PDB file of C-alpha atoms in Angstrom:
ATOM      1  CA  UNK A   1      -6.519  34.609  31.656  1.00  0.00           C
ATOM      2  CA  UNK A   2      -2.927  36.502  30.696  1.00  0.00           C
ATOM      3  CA  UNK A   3      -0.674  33.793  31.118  1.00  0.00           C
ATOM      4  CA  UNK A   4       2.856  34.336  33.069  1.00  0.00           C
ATOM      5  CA  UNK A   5       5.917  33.510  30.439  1.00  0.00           C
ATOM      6  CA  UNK A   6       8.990  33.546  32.431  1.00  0.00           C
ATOM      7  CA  UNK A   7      11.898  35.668  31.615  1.00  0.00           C
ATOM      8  CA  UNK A   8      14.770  36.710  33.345  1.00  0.00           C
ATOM      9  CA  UNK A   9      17.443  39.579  33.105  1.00  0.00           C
ATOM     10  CA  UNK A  10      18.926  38.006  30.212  1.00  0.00           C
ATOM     11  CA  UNK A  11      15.880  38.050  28.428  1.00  0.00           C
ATOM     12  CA  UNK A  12      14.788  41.569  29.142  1.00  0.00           C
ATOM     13  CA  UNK A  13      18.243  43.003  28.678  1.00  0.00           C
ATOM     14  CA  UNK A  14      18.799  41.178  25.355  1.00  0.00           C
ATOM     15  CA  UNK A  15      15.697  42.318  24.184  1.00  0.00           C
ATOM     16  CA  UNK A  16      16.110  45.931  25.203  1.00  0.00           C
ATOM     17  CA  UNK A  17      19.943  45.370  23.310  1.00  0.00           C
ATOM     18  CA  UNK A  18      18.673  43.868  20.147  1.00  0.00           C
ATOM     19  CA  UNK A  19      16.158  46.502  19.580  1.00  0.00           C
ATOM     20  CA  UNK A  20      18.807  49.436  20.229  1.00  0.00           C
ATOM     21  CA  UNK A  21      20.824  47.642  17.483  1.00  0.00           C
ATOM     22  CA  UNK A  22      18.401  47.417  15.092  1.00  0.00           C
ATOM     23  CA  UNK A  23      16.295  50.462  15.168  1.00  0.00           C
ATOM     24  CA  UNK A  24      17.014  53.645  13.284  1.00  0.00           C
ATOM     25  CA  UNK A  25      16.586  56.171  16.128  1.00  0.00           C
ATOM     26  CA  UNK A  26      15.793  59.160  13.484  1.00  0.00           C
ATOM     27  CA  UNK A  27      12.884  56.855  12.252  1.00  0.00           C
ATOM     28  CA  UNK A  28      11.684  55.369  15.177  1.00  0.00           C
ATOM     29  CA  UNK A  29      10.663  58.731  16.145  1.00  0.00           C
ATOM     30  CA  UNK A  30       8.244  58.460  13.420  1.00  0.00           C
ATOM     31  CA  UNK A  31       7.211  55.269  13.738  1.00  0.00           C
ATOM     32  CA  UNK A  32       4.355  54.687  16.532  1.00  0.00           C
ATOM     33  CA  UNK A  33       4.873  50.863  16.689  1.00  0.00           C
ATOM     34  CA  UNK A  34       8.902  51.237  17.195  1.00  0.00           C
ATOM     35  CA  UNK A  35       8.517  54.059  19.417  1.00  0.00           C
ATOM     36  CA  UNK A  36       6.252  51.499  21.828  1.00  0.00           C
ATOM     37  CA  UNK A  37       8.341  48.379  21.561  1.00  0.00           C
ATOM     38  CA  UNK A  38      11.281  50.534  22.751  1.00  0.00           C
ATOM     39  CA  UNK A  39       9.487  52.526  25.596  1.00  0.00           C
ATOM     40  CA  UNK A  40       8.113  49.000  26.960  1.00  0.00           C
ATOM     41  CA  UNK A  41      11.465  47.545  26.259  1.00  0.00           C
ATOM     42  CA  UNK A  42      13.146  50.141  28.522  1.00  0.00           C
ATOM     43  CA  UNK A  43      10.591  49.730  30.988  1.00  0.00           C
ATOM     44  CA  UNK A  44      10.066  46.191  31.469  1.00  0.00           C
ATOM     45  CA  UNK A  45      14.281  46.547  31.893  1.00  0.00           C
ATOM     46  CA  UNK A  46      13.886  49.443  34.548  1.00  0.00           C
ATOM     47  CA  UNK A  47      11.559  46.970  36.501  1.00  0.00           C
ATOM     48  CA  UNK A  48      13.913  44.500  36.289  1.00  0.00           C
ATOM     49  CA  UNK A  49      16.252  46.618  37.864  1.00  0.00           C
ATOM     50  CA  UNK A  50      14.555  47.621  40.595  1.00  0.00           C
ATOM     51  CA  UNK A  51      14.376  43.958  41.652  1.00  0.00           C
ATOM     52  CA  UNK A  52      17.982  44.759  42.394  1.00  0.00           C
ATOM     53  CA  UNK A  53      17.438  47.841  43.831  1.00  0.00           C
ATOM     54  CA  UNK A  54      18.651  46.906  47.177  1.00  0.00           C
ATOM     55  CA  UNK A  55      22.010  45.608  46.231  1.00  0.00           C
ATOM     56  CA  UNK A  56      23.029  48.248  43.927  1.00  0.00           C
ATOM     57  CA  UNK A  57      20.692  51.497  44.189  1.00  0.00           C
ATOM     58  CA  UNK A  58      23.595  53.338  46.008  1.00  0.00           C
ATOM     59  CA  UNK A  59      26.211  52.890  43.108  1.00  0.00           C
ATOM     60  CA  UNK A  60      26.850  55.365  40.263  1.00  0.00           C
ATOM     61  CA  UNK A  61      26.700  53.241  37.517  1.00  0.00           C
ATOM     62  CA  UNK A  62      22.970  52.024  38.713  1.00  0.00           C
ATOM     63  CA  UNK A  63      21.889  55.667  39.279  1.00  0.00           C
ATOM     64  CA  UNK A  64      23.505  56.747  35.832  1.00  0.00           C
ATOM     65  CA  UNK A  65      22.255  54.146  34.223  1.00  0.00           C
ATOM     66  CA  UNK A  66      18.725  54.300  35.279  1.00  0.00           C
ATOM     67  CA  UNK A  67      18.393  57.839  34.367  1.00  0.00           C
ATOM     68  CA  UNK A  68      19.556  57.546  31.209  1.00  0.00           C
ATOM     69  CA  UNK A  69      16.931  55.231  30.335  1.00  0.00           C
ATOM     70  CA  UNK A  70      14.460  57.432  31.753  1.00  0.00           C
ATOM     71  CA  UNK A  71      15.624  60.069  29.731  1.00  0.00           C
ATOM     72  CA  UNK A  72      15.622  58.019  26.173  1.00  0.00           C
ATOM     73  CA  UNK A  73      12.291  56.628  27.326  1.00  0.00           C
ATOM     74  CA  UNK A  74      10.781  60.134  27.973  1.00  0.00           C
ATOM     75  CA  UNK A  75      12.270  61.814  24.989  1.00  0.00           C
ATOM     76  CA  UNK A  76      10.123  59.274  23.092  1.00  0.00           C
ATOM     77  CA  UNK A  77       6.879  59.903  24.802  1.00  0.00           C
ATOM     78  CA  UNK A  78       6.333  63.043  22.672  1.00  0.00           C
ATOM     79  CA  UNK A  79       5.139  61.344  19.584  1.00  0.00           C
ATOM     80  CA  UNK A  80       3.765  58.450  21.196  1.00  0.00           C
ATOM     81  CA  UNK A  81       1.227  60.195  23.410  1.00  0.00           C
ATOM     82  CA  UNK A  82      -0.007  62.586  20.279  1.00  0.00           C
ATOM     83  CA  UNK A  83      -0.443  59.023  18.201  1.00  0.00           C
ATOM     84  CA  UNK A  84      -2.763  57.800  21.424  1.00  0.00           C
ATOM     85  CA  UNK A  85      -4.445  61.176  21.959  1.00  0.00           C
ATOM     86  CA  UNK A  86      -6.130  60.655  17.924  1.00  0.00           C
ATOM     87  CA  UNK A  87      -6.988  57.026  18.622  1.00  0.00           C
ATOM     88  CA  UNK A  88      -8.685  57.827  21.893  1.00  0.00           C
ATOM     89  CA  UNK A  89     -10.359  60.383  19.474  1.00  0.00           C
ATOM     90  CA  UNK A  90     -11.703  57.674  16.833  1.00  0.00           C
ATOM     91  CA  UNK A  91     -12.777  55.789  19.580  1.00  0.00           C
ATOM     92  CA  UNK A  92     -14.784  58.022  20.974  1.00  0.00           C
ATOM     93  CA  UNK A  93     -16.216  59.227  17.615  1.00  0.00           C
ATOM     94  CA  UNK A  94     -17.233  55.388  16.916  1.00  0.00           C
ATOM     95  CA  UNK A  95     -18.911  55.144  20.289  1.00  0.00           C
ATOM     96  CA  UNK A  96     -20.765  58.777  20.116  1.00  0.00           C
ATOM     97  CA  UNK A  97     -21.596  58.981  16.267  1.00  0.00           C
ATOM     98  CA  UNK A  98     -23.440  62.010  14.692  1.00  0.00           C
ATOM     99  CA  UNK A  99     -22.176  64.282  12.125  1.00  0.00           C
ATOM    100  CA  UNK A 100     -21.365  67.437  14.551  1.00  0.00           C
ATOM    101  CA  UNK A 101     -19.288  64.976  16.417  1.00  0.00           C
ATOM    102  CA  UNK A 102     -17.724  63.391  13.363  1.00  0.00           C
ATOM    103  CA  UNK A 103     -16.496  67.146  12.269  1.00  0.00           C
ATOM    104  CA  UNK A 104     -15.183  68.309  15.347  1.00  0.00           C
ATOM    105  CA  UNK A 105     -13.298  65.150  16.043  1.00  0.00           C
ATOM    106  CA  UNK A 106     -11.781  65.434  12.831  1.00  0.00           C
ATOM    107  CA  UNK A 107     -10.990  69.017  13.154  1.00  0.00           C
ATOM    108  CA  UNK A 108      -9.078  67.941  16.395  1.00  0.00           C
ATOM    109  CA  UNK A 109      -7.428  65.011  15.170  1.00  0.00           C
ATOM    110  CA  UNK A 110      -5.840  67.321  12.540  1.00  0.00           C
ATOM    111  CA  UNK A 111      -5.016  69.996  14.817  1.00  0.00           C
ATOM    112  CA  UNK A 112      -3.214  67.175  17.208  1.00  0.00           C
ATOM    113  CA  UNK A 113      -1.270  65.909  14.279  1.00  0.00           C
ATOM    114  CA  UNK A 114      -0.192  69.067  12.972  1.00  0.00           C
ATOM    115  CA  UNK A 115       1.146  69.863  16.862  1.00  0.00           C
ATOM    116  CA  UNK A 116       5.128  69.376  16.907  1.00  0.00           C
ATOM    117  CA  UNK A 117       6.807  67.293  19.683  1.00  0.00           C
ATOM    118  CA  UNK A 118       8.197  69.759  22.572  1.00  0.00           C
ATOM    119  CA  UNK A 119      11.531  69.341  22.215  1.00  0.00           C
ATOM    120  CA  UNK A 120      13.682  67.784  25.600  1.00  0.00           C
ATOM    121  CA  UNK A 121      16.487  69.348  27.007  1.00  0.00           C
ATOM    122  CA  UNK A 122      19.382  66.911  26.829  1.00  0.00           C
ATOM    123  CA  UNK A 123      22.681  67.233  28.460  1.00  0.00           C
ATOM    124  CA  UNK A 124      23.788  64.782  25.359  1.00  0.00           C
ATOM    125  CA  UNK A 125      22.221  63.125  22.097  1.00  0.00           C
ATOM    126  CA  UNK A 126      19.679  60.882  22.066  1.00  0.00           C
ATOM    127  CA  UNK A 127      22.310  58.742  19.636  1.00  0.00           C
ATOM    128  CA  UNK A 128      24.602  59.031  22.620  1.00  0.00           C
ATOM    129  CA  UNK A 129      22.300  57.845  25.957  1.00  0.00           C
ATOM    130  CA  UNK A 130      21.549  55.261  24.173  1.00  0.00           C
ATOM    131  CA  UNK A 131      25.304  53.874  22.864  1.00  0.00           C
ATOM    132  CA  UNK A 132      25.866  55.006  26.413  1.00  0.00           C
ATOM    133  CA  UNK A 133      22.931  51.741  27.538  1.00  0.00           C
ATOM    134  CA  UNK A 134      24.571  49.240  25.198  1.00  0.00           C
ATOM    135  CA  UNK A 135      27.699  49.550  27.030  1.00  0.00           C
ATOM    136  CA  UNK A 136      26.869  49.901  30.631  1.00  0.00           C
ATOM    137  CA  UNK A 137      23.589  47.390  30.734  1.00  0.00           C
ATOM    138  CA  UNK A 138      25.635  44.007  30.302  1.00  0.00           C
ATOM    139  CA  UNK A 139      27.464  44.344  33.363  1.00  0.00           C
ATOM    140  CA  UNK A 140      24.139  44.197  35.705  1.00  0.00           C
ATOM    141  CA  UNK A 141      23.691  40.544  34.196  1.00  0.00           C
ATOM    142  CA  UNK A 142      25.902  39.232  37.088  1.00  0.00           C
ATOM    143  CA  UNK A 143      23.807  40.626  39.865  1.00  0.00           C
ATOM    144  CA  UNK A 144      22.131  37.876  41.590  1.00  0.00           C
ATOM    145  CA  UNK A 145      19.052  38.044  44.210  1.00  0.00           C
ATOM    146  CA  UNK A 146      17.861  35.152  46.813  1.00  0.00           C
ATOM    147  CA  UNK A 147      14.408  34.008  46.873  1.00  0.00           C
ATOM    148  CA  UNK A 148      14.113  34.809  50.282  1.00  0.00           C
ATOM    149  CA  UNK A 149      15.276  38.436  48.798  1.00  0.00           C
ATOM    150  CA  UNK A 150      12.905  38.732  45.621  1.00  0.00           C
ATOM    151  CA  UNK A 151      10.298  37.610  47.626  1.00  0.00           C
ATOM    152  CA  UNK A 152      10.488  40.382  50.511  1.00  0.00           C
ATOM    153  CA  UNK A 153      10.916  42.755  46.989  1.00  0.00           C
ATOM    154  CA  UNK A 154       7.811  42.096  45.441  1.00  0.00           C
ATOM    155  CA  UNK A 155       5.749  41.613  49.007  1.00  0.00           C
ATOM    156  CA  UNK A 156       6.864  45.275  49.661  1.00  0.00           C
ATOM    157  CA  UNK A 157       6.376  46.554  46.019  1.00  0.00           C
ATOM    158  CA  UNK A 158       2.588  45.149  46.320  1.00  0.00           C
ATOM    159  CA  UNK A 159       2.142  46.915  49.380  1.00  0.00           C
ATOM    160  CA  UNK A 160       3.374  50.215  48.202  1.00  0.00           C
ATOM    161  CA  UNK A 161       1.208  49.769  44.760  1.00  0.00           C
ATOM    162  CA  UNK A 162      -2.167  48.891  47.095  1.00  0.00           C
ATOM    163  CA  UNK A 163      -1.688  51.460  49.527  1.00  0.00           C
ATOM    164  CA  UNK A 164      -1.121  54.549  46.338  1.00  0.00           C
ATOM    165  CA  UNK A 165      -4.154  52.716  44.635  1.00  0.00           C
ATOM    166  CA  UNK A 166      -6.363  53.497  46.973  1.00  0.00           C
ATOM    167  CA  UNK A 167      -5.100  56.788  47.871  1.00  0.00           C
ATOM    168  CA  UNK A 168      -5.279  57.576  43.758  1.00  0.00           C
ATOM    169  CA  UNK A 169      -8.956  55.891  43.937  1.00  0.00           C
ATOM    170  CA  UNK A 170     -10.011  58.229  46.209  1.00  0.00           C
ATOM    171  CA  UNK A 171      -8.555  61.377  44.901  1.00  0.00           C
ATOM    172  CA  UNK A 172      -9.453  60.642  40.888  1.00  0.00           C
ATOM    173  CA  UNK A 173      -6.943  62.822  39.998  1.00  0.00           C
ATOM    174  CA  UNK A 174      -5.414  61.890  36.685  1.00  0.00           C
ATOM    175  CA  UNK A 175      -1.727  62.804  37.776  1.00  0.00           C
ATOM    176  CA  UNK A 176      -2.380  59.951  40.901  1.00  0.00           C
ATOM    177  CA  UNK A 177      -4.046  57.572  39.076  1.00  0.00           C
ATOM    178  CA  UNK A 178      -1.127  57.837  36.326  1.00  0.00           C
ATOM    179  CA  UNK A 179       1.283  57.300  39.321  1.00  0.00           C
ATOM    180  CA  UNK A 180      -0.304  54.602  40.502  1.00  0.00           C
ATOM    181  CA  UNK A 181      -0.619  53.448  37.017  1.00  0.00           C
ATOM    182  CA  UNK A 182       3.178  52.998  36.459  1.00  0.00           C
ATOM    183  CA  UNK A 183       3.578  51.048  40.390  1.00  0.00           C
ATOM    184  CA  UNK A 184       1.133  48.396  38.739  1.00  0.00           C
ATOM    185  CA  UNK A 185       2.733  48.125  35.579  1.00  0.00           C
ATOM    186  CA  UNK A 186       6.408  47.789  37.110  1.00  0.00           C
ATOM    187  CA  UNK A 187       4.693  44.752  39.371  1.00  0.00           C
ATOM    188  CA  UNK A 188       2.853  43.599  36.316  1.00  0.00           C
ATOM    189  CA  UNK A 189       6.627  43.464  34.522  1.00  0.00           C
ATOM    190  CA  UNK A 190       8.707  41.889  37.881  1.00  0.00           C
ATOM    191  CA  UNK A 191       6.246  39.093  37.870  1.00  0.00           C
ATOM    192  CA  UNK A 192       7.327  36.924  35.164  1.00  0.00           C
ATOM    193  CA  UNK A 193      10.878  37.914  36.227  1.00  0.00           C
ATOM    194  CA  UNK A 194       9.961  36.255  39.892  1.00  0.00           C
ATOM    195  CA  UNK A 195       9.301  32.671  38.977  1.00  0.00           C
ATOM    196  CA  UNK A 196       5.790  33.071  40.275  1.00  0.00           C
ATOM    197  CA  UNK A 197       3.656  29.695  39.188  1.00  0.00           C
ATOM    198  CA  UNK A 198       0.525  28.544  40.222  1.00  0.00           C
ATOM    199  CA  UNK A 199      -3.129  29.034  39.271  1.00  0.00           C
ATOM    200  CA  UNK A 200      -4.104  31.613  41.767  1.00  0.00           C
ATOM    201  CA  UNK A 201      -0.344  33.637  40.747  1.00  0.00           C
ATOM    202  CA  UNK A 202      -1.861  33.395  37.215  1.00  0.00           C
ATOM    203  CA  UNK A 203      -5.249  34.799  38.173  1.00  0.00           C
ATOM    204  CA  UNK A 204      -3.487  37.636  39.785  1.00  0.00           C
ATOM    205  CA  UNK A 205      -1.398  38.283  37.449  1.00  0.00           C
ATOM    206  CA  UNK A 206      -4.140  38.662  35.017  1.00  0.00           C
ATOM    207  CA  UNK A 207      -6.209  41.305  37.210  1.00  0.00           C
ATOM    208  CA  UNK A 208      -2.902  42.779  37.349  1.00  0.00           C
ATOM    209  CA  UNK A 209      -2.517  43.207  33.465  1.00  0.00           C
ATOM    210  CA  UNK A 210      -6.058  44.332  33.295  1.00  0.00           C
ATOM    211  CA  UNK A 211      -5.629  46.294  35.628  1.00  0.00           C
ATOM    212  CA  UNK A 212      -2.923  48.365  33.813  1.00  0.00           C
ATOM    213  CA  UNK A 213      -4.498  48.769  31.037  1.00  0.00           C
ATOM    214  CA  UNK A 214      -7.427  50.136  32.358  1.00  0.00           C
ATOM    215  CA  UNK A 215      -5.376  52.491  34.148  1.00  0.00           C
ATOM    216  CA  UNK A 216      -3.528  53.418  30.694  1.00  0.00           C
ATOM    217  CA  UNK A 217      -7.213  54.389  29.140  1.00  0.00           C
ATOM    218  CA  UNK A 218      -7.983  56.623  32.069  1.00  0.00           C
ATOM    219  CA  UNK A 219      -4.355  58.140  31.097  1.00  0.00           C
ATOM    220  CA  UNK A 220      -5.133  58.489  27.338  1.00  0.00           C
ATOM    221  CA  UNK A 221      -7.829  60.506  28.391  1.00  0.00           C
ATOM    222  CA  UNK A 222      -6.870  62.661  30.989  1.00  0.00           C
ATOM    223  CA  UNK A 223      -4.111  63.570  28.448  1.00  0.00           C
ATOM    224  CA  UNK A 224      -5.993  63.703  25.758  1.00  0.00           C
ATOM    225  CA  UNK A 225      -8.413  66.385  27.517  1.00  0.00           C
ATOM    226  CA  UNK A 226      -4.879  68.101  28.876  1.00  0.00           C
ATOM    227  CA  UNK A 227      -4.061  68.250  25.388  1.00  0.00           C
ATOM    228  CA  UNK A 228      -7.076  70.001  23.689  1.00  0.00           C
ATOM    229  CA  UNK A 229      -7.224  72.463  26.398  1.00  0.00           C
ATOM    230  CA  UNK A 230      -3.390  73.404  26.370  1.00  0.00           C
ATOM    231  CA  UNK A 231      -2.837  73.585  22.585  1.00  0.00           C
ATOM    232  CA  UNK A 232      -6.337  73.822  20.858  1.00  0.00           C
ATOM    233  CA  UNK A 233      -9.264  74.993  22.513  1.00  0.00           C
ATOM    234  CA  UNK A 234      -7.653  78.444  22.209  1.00  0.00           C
ATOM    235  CA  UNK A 235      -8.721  78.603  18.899  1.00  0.00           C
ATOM    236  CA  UNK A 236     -11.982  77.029  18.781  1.00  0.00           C
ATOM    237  CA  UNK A 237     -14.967  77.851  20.773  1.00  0.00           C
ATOM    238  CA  UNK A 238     -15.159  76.655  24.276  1.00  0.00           C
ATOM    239  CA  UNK A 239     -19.134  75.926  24.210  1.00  0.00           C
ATOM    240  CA  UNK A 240     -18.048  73.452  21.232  1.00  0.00           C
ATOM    241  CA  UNK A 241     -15.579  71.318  22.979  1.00  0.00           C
ATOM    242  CA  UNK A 242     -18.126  70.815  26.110  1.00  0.00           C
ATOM    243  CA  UNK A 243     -19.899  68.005  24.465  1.00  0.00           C
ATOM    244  CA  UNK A 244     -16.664  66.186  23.948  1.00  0.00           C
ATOM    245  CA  UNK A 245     -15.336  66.992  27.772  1.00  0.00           C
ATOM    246  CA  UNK A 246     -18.938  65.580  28.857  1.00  0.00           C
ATOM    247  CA  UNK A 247     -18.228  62.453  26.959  1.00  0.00           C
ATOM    248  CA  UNK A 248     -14.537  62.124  28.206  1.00  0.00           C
ATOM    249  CA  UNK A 249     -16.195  62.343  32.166  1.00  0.00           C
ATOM    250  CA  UNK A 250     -18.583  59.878  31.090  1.00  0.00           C
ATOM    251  CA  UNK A 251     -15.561  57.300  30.177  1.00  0.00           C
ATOM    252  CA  UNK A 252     -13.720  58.024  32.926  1.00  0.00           C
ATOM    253  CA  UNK A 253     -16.389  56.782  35.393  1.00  0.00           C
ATOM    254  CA  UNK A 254     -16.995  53.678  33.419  1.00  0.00           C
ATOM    255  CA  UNK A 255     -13.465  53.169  33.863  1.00  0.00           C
ATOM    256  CA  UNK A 256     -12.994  54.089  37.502  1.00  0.00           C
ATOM    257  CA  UNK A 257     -15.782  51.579  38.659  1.00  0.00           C
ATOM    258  CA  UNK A 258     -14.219  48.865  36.920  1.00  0.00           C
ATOM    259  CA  UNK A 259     -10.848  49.737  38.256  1.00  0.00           C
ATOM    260  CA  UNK A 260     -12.249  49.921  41.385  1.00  0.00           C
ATOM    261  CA  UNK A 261     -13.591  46.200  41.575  1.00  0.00           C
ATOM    262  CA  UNK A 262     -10.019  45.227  40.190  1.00  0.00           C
ATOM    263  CA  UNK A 263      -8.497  46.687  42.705  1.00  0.00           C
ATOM    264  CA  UNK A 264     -10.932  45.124  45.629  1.00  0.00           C
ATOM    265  CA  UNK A 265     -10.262  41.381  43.800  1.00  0.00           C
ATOM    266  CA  UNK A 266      -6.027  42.474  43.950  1.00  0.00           C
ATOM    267  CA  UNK A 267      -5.605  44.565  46.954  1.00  0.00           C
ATOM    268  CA  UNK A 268      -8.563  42.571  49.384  1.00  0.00           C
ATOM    269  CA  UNK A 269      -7.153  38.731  49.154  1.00  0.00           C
ATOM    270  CA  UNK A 270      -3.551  37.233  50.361  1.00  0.00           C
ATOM    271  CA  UNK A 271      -1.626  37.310  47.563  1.00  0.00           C
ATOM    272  CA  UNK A 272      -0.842  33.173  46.500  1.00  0.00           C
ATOM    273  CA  UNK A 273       3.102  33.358  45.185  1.00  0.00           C
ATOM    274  CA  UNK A 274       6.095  31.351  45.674  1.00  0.00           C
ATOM    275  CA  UNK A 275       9.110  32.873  44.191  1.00  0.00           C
ATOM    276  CA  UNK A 276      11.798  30.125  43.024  1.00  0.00           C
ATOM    277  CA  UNK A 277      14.858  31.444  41.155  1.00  0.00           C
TER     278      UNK A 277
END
């Protein structure tokens, strides 16, 4: 079971802070592990936020603020998403071994690595968003939410996240399912931000973290897939790549059925939590 450690905006934001201060943005984009801890950092701090959507969603500084850390967050994904797309890769080549299989997923890994990031249009530096963040994300420490409050939040956020779930579940599309993907991981974030105790929160909040990451693999390889036939099945031979696309189907149906049956376990029962701030 993933237990719940409680945080609150303090926590999140401090975290979100120290990392800004401490990372060297023209290495991090070279650096796989920094380039995660940062995107999750900025997300778990955009969830956060929208706890407080009601109070302040109207107001410039919320709006400005939020975008900008969208906009650091996506200018990071670049690199990050090419580093999944070659692990998805090995994974698959451990799970489907043979020697034709070996060479063409190391023909692709190569061709991924040697692909450069697209580069985002940006109104102003990355350098600048983000001294832009360190200033402006203190202030929202002061904002303060009632129980009564959070808990009419989250009730509503679950909602929203079961009814897109099963609209994504019955669509399969990989641009739904990714949607739905990032509902469950901004609930998956707010809960230890909610107080939420109690052995049947904990359960859920487990399904809900499994949940996610199942959700992330069918991601990794609907983009992975998007990837090869975008930027490099140009210049190999389509009849080659089929095997590969065969196995990637294959994955995604393991995944789906076991997504499904999370979902049933989340979205089927009254969900057992008792905010206290």
């Amino acid at each position: 079971m993933t237990p719940i450690h409680p945080v609150d905006g303090n926590h999140v934001a401090s975290n979100l802070l120290i990392l800004i201060d401490t990372l060297d943005l023209t290495q991090t984009r070279h650096d796989p592990d920094a380039i995660h801890r940062l995107r999750v950092a900025i997300k778990q701090t955009r969830a956060w936020l929208k706890l407080y959507r009601g109070l302040t969603s109207k107001t410039a500084s919320y709006i400005q603020l939020v975008e900008k850390l969208r906009t650091v967050s996506n200018s990071l994904a670049g690199q990050r998403d090419r580093d999944v797309a070659v692990q998805t890769l090995t994974k698959l080549a451990r799970k489907y071994p043979g020697n034709k299989t070996q060479h063409l997923i190391n023909e692709l890994c190569q061709a991924i690595r040697s692909q450069q990031a697209p580069a985002l249009a940006e109104e102003q530096p990355l350098s600048v968003l983000v001294a832009s963040i360190r200033q402006e994300l203190p202030p929202f420490l002061s904002l303060t939410i009632s129980p009564e409050t959070l808990q009419d939040v989250l009730k509503r956020s679950f909602v929203k996240m079961c009814k897109h779930g099963k609209a994504a579940l019955k669509s399969e599309r990989c641009a739904e399912l990714h949607a739905w993907r990032k509902r469950v991981k901004t609930l998956g974030y707010q809960f230890p931000m909610a107080g939420l105790y109690g052995n049947d929160t904990e359960k859920l909040y487990a399904r809900l973290t499994k949940l996610g990451s199942k959700l992330g693999n069918i991601h990794d390889l609907c983009f992975l897939q998007t990837m090869i036939e975008e930027l490099i099945s140009p210049q190999l031979d389509d009849q080659k790549l089929v095997p590969l696309y065969k196995r990637i189907e294959r994955e995604r149906k393991v995944l789906l059925r076991t997504i499904r049956k999370h979902y049933r376990h989340i979205c089927h029962q009254p969900v057992p939590w008792s905010p206290t701030v």
